[in-house]
Short mmCIF file of C-alpha atoms and ligand atoms in Angstrom, two decimals:
data_model
loop_
_atom_site.label_atom_id
_atom_site.label_comp_id
_atom_site.label_asym_id
_atom_site.label_seq_id
_atom_site.Cartn_x
_atom_site.Cartn_y
_atom_site.Cartn_z
CA MET A 26 129.52 135.48 73.84
CA THR A 27 127.44 138.60 74.42
CA ILE A 28 124.83 138.81 77.12
CA ARG A 29 122.07 141.38 76.60
CA LYS A 30 120.71 142.90 79.80
CA PHE A 31 117.16 144.22 80.04
CA ILE A 32 114.42 144.86 82.61
CA GLU A 33 111.15 142.91 82.42
CA ASP A 34 108.36 143.34 84.98
CA GLY A 35 110.86 145.34 87.06
CA VAL A 36 113.28 142.38 87.18
CA GLU A 37 116.85 142.47 85.84
CA SER A 38 116.87 139.98 82.94
CA PHE A 39 119.44 138.55 80.51
CA GLU A 40 119.54 137.07 77.04
CA ALA A 41 122.21 135.18 75.10
CA GLN A 42 122.18 133.45 71.70
CA ILE A 43 122.84 129.76 72.30
CA ASP A 44 122.61 127.36 69.38
CA GLY A 45 120.50 129.89 67.50
CA GLU A 46 118.02 130.22 70.37
CA ALA A 47 117.40 133.42 72.36
CA ILE A 48 117.96 131.92 75.83
CA GLN A 49 116.70 134.08 78.71
CA TRP A 50 116.96 134.10 82.49
CA ASP A 51 116.50 136.65 85.22
CA LYS A 52 117.48 137.54 88.75
CA GLY A 53 114.02 136.78 90.08
CA LEU A 54 112.79 133.21 90.05
CA THR A 55 115.44 130.79 88.77
CA TYR A 56 115.05 127.05 88.27
CA ALA A 57 117.12 126.38 91.40
CA ARG A 58 115.18 128.87 93.52
CA HIS A 59 111.80 127.59 92.39
CA LEU A 60 112.63 123.90 92.83
CA GLN A 61 114.94 124.38 95.83
CA THR A 62 117.49 122.16 94.13
CA GLY A 63 120.19 123.37 96.52
CA GLN A 64 118.25 121.96 99.47
CA LEU A 65 117.04 118.90 97.56
CA LEU A 66 120.48 117.86 96.30
CA SER A 67 122.22 118.42 99.62
CA ALA A 68 119.82 116.02 101.34
CA GLN A 69 121.67 112.84 100.30
CA VAL A 70 123.88 112.30 103.32
CA PRO A 71 125.27 108.75 103.60
CA VAL A 72 125.94 107.39 107.09
CA SER A 73 128.59 105.00 105.71
CA ASP A 74 131.45 105.32 103.24
CA LYS A 75 130.01 102.50 101.10
CA PRO A 76 129.23 103.39 97.46
CA ASP A 77 125.86 101.52 97.27
CA GLU A 78 124.28 103.56 100.07
CA MET A 79 123.60 106.40 97.59
CA LEU A 80 121.17 104.19 95.62
CA PHE A 81 119.43 103.21 98.86
CA ILE A 82 119.03 106.85 99.92
CA ILE A 83 117.81 108.12 96.55
CA MET A 84 115.34 105.23 96.18
CA HIS A 85 113.76 106.08 99.52
CA GLN A 86 113.78 109.81 98.85
CA THR A 87 112.14 109.48 95.43
CA MET A 88 109.47 107.18 96.92
CA GLU A 89 108.88 109.77 99.66
CA LEU A 90 108.46 112.50 97.02
CA TRP A 91 105.94 110.41 95.09
CA LEU A 92 104.18 109.58 98.37
CA LYS A 93 103.94 113.31 99.00
CA LEU A 94 102.23 113.81 95.66
CA VAL A 95 99.92 110.80 96.17
CA LEU A 96 98.91 112.20 99.58
CA HIS A 97 98.27 115.61 98.03
CA GLU A 98 96.14 114.10 95.26
CA ALA A 99 94.31 111.73 97.63
CA LYS A 100 93.26 114.71 99.76
CA LEU A 101 91.93 116.39 96.59
CA ALA A 102 90.08 113.18 95.71
CA ILE A 103 88.46 113.08 99.16
CA ALA A 104 87.40 116.72 98.85
CA ALA A 105 85.95 116.03 95.38
CA VAL A 106 83.97 113.03 96.62
CA ARG A 107 82.70 115.10 99.55
CA ALA A 108 81.51 117.73 97.05
CA ASP A 109 79.83 115.13 94.73
CA ASP A 110 82.28 116.27 92.03
CA PHE A 111 82.84 113.05 90.06
CA ASP A 112 84.90 114.66 87.27
CA ALA A 113 87.43 116.12 89.71
CA ALA A 114 87.61 112.84 91.64
CA PHE A 115 88.20 110.83 88.44
CA LYS A 116 90.94 113.18 87.27
CA THR A 117 92.92 112.97 90.50
CA LEU A 118 92.34 109.20 90.94
CA ASP A 119 93.70 108.65 87.41
CA ARG A 120 96.78 110.69 88.29
CA ILE A 121 97.28 108.67 91.48
CA ALA A 122 97.10 105.40 89.49
CA THR A 123 99.73 106.67 87.05
CA ILE A 124 102.06 107.67 89.89
CA GLN A 125 101.50 104.29 91.56
CA ARG A 126 102.44 102.40 88.37
CA HIS A 127 105.61 104.50 88.19
CA MET A 128 106.41 103.77 91.86
CA ILE A 129 105.88 100.04 91.28
CA HIS A 130 108.20 100.05 88.27
CA SER A 131 110.87 101.96 90.20
CA TRP A 132 111.51 98.89 92.42
CA GLU A 133 113.48 97.57 89.43
CA VAL A 134 116.18 100.15 90.18
CA LEU A 135 116.54 98.98 93.78
CA ALA A 136 116.65 95.37 92.59
CA THR A 137 120.17 96.13 91.30
CA LEU A 138 121.24 96.27 94.97
CA THR A 139 122.64 92.78 95.67
CA PRO A 140 122.53 91.15 99.15
CA HIS A 141 126.27 91.74 99.35
CA ASP A 142 125.94 95.44 98.41
CA PHE A 143 123.32 95.95 101.13
CA LEU A 144 125.34 94.16 103.80
CA THR A 145 128.25 96.55 103.25
CA PHE A 146 126.21 99.38 104.87
CA ARG A 147 123.20 97.73 106.58
CA GLY A 148 124.83 97.90 110.04
CA PHE A 149 125.21 101.69 109.71
CA LEU A 150 121.42 102.10 109.40
CA ARG A 151 120.91 100.98 113.02
CA LYS A 152 117.12 100.87 113.66
CA ALA A 153 116.13 103.18 110.79
CA SER A 154 113.38 101.53 108.71
CA GLY A 155 110.61 102.33 106.23
CA PHE A 156 108.27 101.34 109.06
CA GLN A 157 109.00 104.86 110.32
CA SER A 158 107.79 106.55 107.08
CA TRP A 159 105.10 108.87 108.45
CA GLN A 160 103.87 109.71 104.94
CA TYR A 161 103.22 106.04 104.26
CA ARG A 162 101.24 105.78 107.51
CA GLU A 163 99.28 108.93 106.75
CA LEU A 164 98.38 107.50 103.35
CA GLU A 165 97.28 104.22 104.93
CA PHE A 166 95.10 106.14 107.41
CA LEU A 167 93.68 108.29 104.65
CA LEU A 168 92.78 105.21 102.60
CA GLY A 169 91.27 103.43 105.59
CA ASN A 170 93.85 101.27 107.40
CA LYS A 171 93.04 102.88 110.77
CA ARG A 172 95.64 101.33 113.09
CA SER A 173 96.81 103.83 115.74
CA ASP A 174 99.48 101.41 117.03
CA LEU A 175 101.38 101.80 113.72
CA ALA A 176 102.07 105.44 114.65
CA ILE A 177 103.67 104.63 118.01
CA VAL A 178 107.18 104.80 116.52
CA HIS A 179 106.56 108.55 116.14
CA SER A 180 105.59 109.12 119.79
CA GLN A 181 108.97 110.82 120.41
CA GLU A 182 108.24 113.38 117.65
CA PRO A 183 105.18 115.27 118.97
CA GLU A 184 104.45 117.20 115.74
CA THR A 185 104.54 114.13 113.50
CA TYR A 186 102.53 112.12 116.00
CA ALA A 187 99.85 114.83 116.29
CA HIS A 188 99.72 115.07 112.48
CA LEU A 189 99.13 111.31 112.20
CA MET A 190 96.53 111.31 114.98
CA ALA A 191 94.66 114.09 113.16
CA ALA A 192 94.69 111.99 109.94
CA LEU A 193 93.44 108.99 111.92
CA ALA A 194 90.46 110.99 113.22
CA GLU A 195 89.24 112.01 109.73
CA PRO A 196 86.89 109.94 107.55
CA SER A 197 88.91 107.92 105.02
CA LEU A 198 88.46 108.03 101.25
CA TYR A 199 86.23 104.95 101.52
CA ASP A 200 84.15 106.48 104.33
CA GLU A 201 83.53 109.50 102.08
CA VAL A 202 82.66 107.26 99.12
CA LEU A 203 80.08 105.42 101.26
CA ARG A 204 78.58 108.75 102.35
CA LEU A 205 78.31 109.64 98.66
CA LEU A 206 76.54 106.34 97.97
CA ALA A 207 74.06 107.22 100.72
CA ARG A 208 73.48 110.68 99.21
CA LYS A 209 72.77 108.97 95.88
CA GLY A 210 70.04 106.86 97.47
CA PHE A 211 71.84 103.60 98.34
CA THR A 212 71.26 102.04 101.75
CA ILE A 213 74.35 102.45 103.93
CA PRO A 214 74.13 101.62 107.68
CA ALA A 215 73.97 104.71 109.91
CA ASP A 216 77.04 103.58 111.87
CA HIS A 217 79.02 103.71 108.60
CA LEU A 218 78.00 107.31 107.95
CA GLU A 219 78.91 108.73 111.35
CA ARG A 220 81.23 106.98 113.76
CA ASP A 221 84.51 107.23 115.62
CA TRP A 222 86.77 107.44 112.54
CA THR A 223 89.87 106.51 114.56
CA GLN A 224 88.56 102.94 114.74
CA PRO A 225 89.20 100.30 112.05
CA TYR A 226 86.53 99.93 109.37
CA GLU A 227 84.06 97.04 109.88
CA PRO A 228 82.83 95.43 106.63
CA SER A 229 79.05 95.31 106.23
CA ASP A 230 76.70 93.10 104.17
CA THR A 231 74.49 96.15 103.50
CA VAL A 232 77.44 98.01 101.97
CA GLU A 233 78.27 94.93 99.88
CA ASP A 234 74.64 94.87 98.66
CA ALA A 235 74.93 98.54 97.63
CA TRP A 236 78.07 97.86 95.55
CA LEU A 237 76.43 94.77 94.08
CA LYS A 238 73.49 96.87 92.86
CA ILE A 239 75.87 99.37 91.30
CA TYR A 240 78.05 96.74 89.62
CA ALA A 241 75.10 94.65 88.46
CA ASN A 242 73.83 97.58 86.43
CA PRO A 243 76.74 99.81 85.38
CA ALA A 244 74.74 101.74 82.79
CA ALA A 245 72.22 102.92 85.39
CA ASN A 246 74.94 103.85 87.90
CA TRP A 247 77.77 104.86 85.60
CA GLN A 248 79.44 107.47 87.82
CA LEU A 249 79.42 105.37 91.00
CA TYR A 250 80.49 102.31 89.01
CA THR A 251 83.43 104.24 87.54
CA LEU A 252 84.32 105.59 90.98
CA GLY A 253 84.22 102.03 92.36
CA GLU A 254 86.57 100.84 89.61
CA LYS A 255 88.98 103.74 90.10
CA ILE A 256 89.32 103.18 93.84
CA THR A 257 89.64 99.44 93.22
CA ALA A 258 92.58 100.28 90.91
CA LEU A 259 94.10 102.43 93.66
CA GLU A 260 93.98 99.50 96.10
CA TYR A 261 95.18 97.06 93.42
CA TYR A 262 98.26 99.20 92.74
CA PHE A 263 98.86 99.78 96.46
CA GLN A 264 98.98 96.01 96.91
CA GLU A 265 101.25 95.63 93.91
CA TRP A 266 103.63 98.19 95.48
CA ARG A 267 103.55 96.21 98.73
CA PHE A 268 104.23 92.99 96.82
CA LYS A 269 107.20 94.45 94.93
CA HIS A 270 108.59 95.83 98.20
CA MET A 271 108.23 92.43 99.89
CA LYS A 272 109.83 90.64 96.90
CA THR A 273 112.70 93.14 96.71
CA VAL A 274 113.26 92.78 100.46
CA SER A 275 113.29 88.99 100.21
CA ARG A 276 115.77 89.24 97.31
CA VAL A 277 118.07 91.51 99.32
CA ILE A 278 117.85 90.19 102.92
CA GLY A 279 116.12 86.79 102.63
CA HIS A 280 114.29 86.05 105.89
CA LYS A 281 116.50 88.16 108.14
CA PRO A 282 114.62 90.42 110.61
CA GLY A 283 114.19 94.06 109.55
CA THR A 284 116.24 96.98 110.88
CA GLY A 285 112.96 98.23 112.40
CA GLY A 286 112.63 95.07 114.52
CA SER A 287 109.96 93.11 112.66
CA SER A 288 110.29 89.56 111.34
CA GLY A 289 111.02 91.12 107.91
CA VAL A 290 109.50 89.36 104.90
CA ASN A 291 106.95 87.50 107.06
CA TYR A 292 105.70 90.84 108.42
CA LEU A 293 105.51 92.32 104.91
CA GLN A 294 103.59 89.26 103.65
CA LYS A 295 100.91 89.81 106.32
CA ALA A 296 100.26 93.32 104.95
CA LEU A 297 99.35 91.79 101.58
CA SER A 298 96.02 90.63 103.01
CA LEU A 299 94.97 94.13 104.15
CA ASN A 300 91.93 95.61 102.37
CA PHE A 301 91.03 99.29 102.26
CA PHE A 302 87.74 98.76 100.43
CA PRO A 303 86.65 95.25 101.50
CA GLU A 304 83.14 95.11 100.04
CA LEU A 305 84.38 96.25 96.65
CA TRP A 306 86.34 92.99 96.54
CA SER A 307 83.87 90.64 98.26
CA MET A 308 80.97 91.86 96.09
CA ARG A 309 82.72 90.47 92.97
CA THR A 310 82.20 86.88 94.13
CA ARG A 311 78.43 87.39 94.30
CA LEU A 312 78.12 89.23 90.99
CA SER A 313 76.46 87.11 88.30
CA ALA A 314 76.11 87.46 84.53
CA PRO A 315 73.53 89.99 83.28
CA ARG A 316 70.24 88.36 82.23
CA GLU A 317 68.82 88.62 78.73
CA GLY A 318 66.80 91.78 78.29
CA GLY A 319 69.02 93.97 80.44
CA THR A 320 67.90 92.98 83.93
CA TYR A 321 70.45 91.76 86.37
CA ALA A 322 70.98 89.23 89.12
CA ASP A 323 70.50 89.84 92.83
CA GLY A 324 67.46 92.06 92.44
CA ALA A 325 69.32 94.85 90.65
C1 HEM B 405 116.91 97.11 100.27
C2 HEM B 405 115.89 97.91 100.51
C3 HEM B 405 114.86 97.67 101.56
C4 HEM B 405 114.82 96.74 102.53
C5 HEM B 405 115.82 95.63 102.85
C6 HEM B 405 113.61 96.98 103.28
C7 HEM B 405 113.19 96.22 104.35
C8 HEM B 405 112.05 96.44 105.07
C9 HEM B 405 111.60 95.62 106.17
C10 HEM B 405 112.30 94.38 106.67
C11 HEM B 405 110.46 96.18 106.65
C12 HEM B 405 109.65 95.69 107.86
C13 HEM B 405 109.90 96.61 109.05
C14 HEM B 405 111.25 96.38 109.66
O1 HEM B 405 111.38 95.46 110.49
O2 HEM B 405 112.20 97.12 109.34
C15 HEM B 405 110.18 97.33 105.85
C16 HEM B 405 109.08 98.16 106.02
C17 HEM B 405 108.79 99.22 105.21
N1 HEM B 405 109.55 99.70 104.17
FE1 HEM B 405 111.20 98.84 103.40
N2 HEM B 405 112.93 98.02 102.72
C18 HEM B 405 113.66 98.49 101.66
C19 HEM B 405 113.34 99.55 100.83
C20 HEM B 405 112.28 100.38 101.01
C21 HEM B 405 111.99 101.52 100.19
C22 HEM B 405 112.79 102.00 98.99
C23 HEM B 405 110.87 102.09 100.69
C24 HEM B 405 110.24 103.32 100.15
C25 HEM B 405 109.75 104.27 100.89
C26 HEM B 405 110.45 101.31 101.83
C27 HEM B 405 109.35 101.57 102.61
C28 HEM B 405 108.91 100.76 103.64
C29 HEM B 405 107.67 100.99 104.35
C30 HEM B 405 106.66 102.07 104.08
C31 HEM B 405 107.59 100.00 105.32
C32 HEM B 405 106.42 99.77 106.30
C33 HEM B 405 105.49 98.73 105.68
C34 HEM B 405 104.33 98.34 106.58
O3 HEM B 405 104.36 98.59 107.79
O4 HEM B 405 103.35 97.75 106.05
N3 HEM B 405 111.30 100.27 101.98
N4 HEM B 405 111.14 97.47 104.88
#
C-alpha cells in the first residue's frame, strides 16, 4: 500500500487509499492526542484480580464523565438564566435531560453484576464509595441541595474541599431562576433573592404563589412556564437516577451496609425524598382546571 506524504498548514500529512476512500492523517492533532485516549484507557486499574471489577470501574468512570458534562452544561444553564437568555437555557437544559436519560438507562449494564460477582471483589474496595464522588456533590450543591456536611469526606483533600465549598457559596440554579422570576415582575421574598447561599433552601408560600400564577396561565407566561417544566424534568430525572441506583444497590448487596459506612439501601431511600425545586412540586396540588373563557383559578 502506498502512502502519499504532503504538507498542509505547515504540518506533515499522509494519505492512503483504503476501501476506495482517500484516508488522511497528520503528525499534528491525532484522534488519540485530541481525546487523550492513552490517559483515558490506562485509568482502569483494578485493585483485585477478579474479572467483574472491570465492569464496576468502567460503570463508575462513565458516570463520572457524564457527570462532568452535566456539571458543565448546568453551569451554562445558570449563566443563561442569569443573563435572561431563555433560548440558551432551554438548549442546555434539553441536553442535560438527554444525558440524564442515558445515565438512567446505563444502570442496566451494571445490573448484570450479580451479588456473587460483586462479593468476589467488594472486600478489596475497602472504604471507597460513591459517597466520595465530589462531582456528584458539586452537582447537588449547584442544583440546590446545600448540605456542607456531605463534603466532609473530602476534608483531607484541601483542593477538592475548597472547590466544593466555593460551589456551596454560589446561588443554585433554582436561586437564579427565582431571581429571574423577580426580574419578570413576580413577587419573590427579599430573603430568597439575597442570602447566605451556603445554607439550605427554605420553601416559601410566596414562591409557590408565583409558580402557581405562571402555571395557571401558561400562554401569558410561556417562557417561565417552559423553564419551570424543563427544571422539573431535570429534578424528575435526577430522582429517577437515584431510584435506579438504589434499586441496583438493593439487587447487588441487599440491605448490607455500604463500603462508605452508611446503612446502604436505607440511606439511599432517604435521598429519594430530597427536592431541589420544592414549590414547583407543591404548586401542582393547588393548581385547578382553567375556567371557561380563559381565566384561571387562584386569581391568575
Ligand atoms: C454495585 C454497584 C454499586 C453499589 C453496591 C453501590 C452502593 C452504594 C451505597 C451503599 C451507597 C451509600 C454510601 C455508602 O455507605 O457507601 C452509595 C452511594 C453513592 N453511590 Fe453507589 N453503588 C454502586 C454503584 C454506583 C455507581 C456506578 C455510581 C456512579 C457514579 C455510584 C454513585 C454513588 C453516589 C453518587 C453515592 C452518594 C449518594 C448520596 O449521598 O445521595 N454508585 N452507593
